[in-house]
XYZ file of C-alpha atoms in Angstrom:
139
model
C -11.350 -64.346 -154.914
C -10.266 -67.546 -156.680
C -8.565 -67.472 -160.067
C -11.439 -69.377 -161.654
C -13.967 -66.865 -160.363
C -11.868 -63.937 -161.637
C -11.566 -65.580 -165.065
C -15.291 -66.209 -165.104
C -15.800 -62.565 -164.156
C -13.700 -61.360 -167.097
C -15.616 -63.557 -169.525
C -18.982 -62.608 -168.021
C -18.152 -58.902 -168.062
C -16.838 -59.158 -171.615
C -19.931 -60.995 -172.803
C -22.271 -58.571 -171.017
C -20.460 -55.564 -172.424
C -20.441 -57.121 -175.870
C -24.194 -57.525 -175.714
C -24.659 -53.971 -174.512
C -22.304 -52.481 -177.087
C -23.269 -54.476 -180.130
C -26.888 -55.371 -179.271
C -26.294 -58.893 -180.562
C -26.363 -62.145 -178.692
C -23.082 -63.074 -177.044
C -22.078 -66.681 -176.942
C -20.012 -68.274 -174.207
C -16.434 -67.600 -175.227
C -13.752 -69.721 -173.682
C -10.689 -68.363 -175.458
C -8.912 -65.057 -175.887
C -5.895 -63.488 -177.536
C -3.404 -61.664 -175.281
C -2.598 -58.127 -176.439
C 0.823 -56.600 -175.904
C -0.248 -53.198 -177.242
C -3.542 -51.359 -176.983
C -2.639 -49.359 -180.093
C -3.152 -52.191 -182.561
C -5.803 -52.360 -185.255
C -9.371 -52.471 -184.010
C -12.390 -54.259 -185.346
C -16.039 -54.357 -184.416
C -15.698 -58.154 -184.204
C -13.404 -58.053 -181.165
C -14.202 -57.095 -177.579
C -11.103 -55.737 -175.841
C -10.583 -55.776 -172.070
C -7.555 -53.696 -171.078
C -5.719 -54.363 -167.815
C -7.252 -51.156 -166.474
C -10.753 -52.288 -167.493
C -10.122 -55.722 -165.994
C -9.014 -54.183 -162.698
C -12.233 -52.158 -162.535
C -14.481 -55.049 -163.622
C -12.917 -57.792 -161.519
C -11.454 -56.058 -158.485
C -13.382 -52.776 -158.473
C -10.033 -50.951 -158.564
C -9.502 -47.626 -160.309
C -6.118 -45.888 -160.499
C -5.937 -42.627 -158.532
C -4.462 -40.695 -161.466
C -3.369 -41.145 -165.077
C 0.263 -41.504 -164.009
C -0.682 -44.424 -161.749
C -2.443 -46.104 -164.673
C 0.683 -45.566 -166.775
C 2.778 -47.078 -163.963
C 0.515 -50.142 -164.064
C 1.142 -50.544 -167.791
C 4.891 -50.014 -167.246
C 4.805 -52.849 -164.697
C 3.118 -55.093 -167.271
C 5.728 -54.230 -169.889
C 8.548 -54.922 -167.435
C 6.998 -58.294 -166.576
C 6.431 -59.034 -170.290
C 2.738 -59.568 -169.671
C -0.161 -58.553 -171.925
C -1.773 -55.142 -171.469
C -5.173 -56.475 -172.467
C -7.048 -59.406 -173.891
C -9.378 -59.555 -176.843
C -12.283 -61.887 -177.342
C -13.826 -62.552 -180.744
C -17.502 -61.713 -180.455
C -19.056 -63.737 -183.273
C -17.759 -67.166 -182.304
C -15.094 -68.921 -180.333
C -11.898 -69.056 -182.372
C -11.036 -72.646 -183.217
C -14.570 -73.752 -182.309
C -16.902 -71.954 -184.728
C -19.679 -74.506 -184.248
C -19.729 -74.069 -180.460
C -18.857 -77.658 -179.570
C -16.810 -76.525 -176.531
C -13.786 -78.363 -177.881
C -10.343 -77.057 -177.154
C -8.377 -77.432 -180.400
C -4.934 -76.932 -178.891
C -3.422 -78.620 -175.844
C -1.144 -75.576 -175.521
C -3.988 -73.207 -174.684
C -2.454 -71.970 -171.449
C 1.173 -71.497 -172.403
C 1.200 -67.701 -172.707
C 1.821 -67.819 -176.449
C -0.956 -66.944 -178.867
C -4.498 -68.179 -178.401
C -5.313 -68.854 -174.731
C -8.150 -70.862 -173.203
C -9.765 -70.064 -169.875
C -10.732 -73.727 -169.526
C -7.108 -74.848 -169.979
C -6.175 -72.917 -166.879
C -4.612 -69.852 -168.471
C -3.532 -67.470 -165.737
C -2.652 -64.558 -168.036
C -5.775 -62.467 -167.237
C -5.179 -62.848 -163.483
C -1.484 -62.059 -163.800
C -2.241 -59.087 -166.050
C -4.782 -57.535 -163.679
C -2.737 -58.246 -160.545
C 0.464 -56.814 -162.006
C -1.331 -53.718 -163.320
C -2.918 -53.065 -159.915
C 0.419 -53.568 -158.117
C 2.150 -51.122 -160.459
C -0.654 -48.562 -160.215
C -0.907 -48.706 -156.418
C 2.872 -48.356 -156.047
C 2.709 -44.959 -157.766
C 1.959 -41.954 -155.576
C -0.327 -39.389 -157.188
């Protein structure tokens, strides 16, 4: 599956889940914030896709046991990759009027706000690394 299709899958799944969870209309979000901890503050305004959720949504992969899932997260930590991404549900950050503009040319540099349309590979790397770490663990 191509990287673009996987990214589109993450956004589509996130938007669909956001609609189902919040029962509000979801707009087309083209940016996200990488998360390096799943234990941070939560808000009803953010939809979070963990690496484990992304693996299930995009690749249909589920870890065989909790220890395998933990091994996936350990692999992400070792690679210094995010353990999840969060998408603001009410509007696209930096583009509150929905003009599809990309306010920063650095939107795919792995630091801060990331843009799918700028070619950010973080979601793909996150899911792939988590799956590799989880599958390497024997349950």
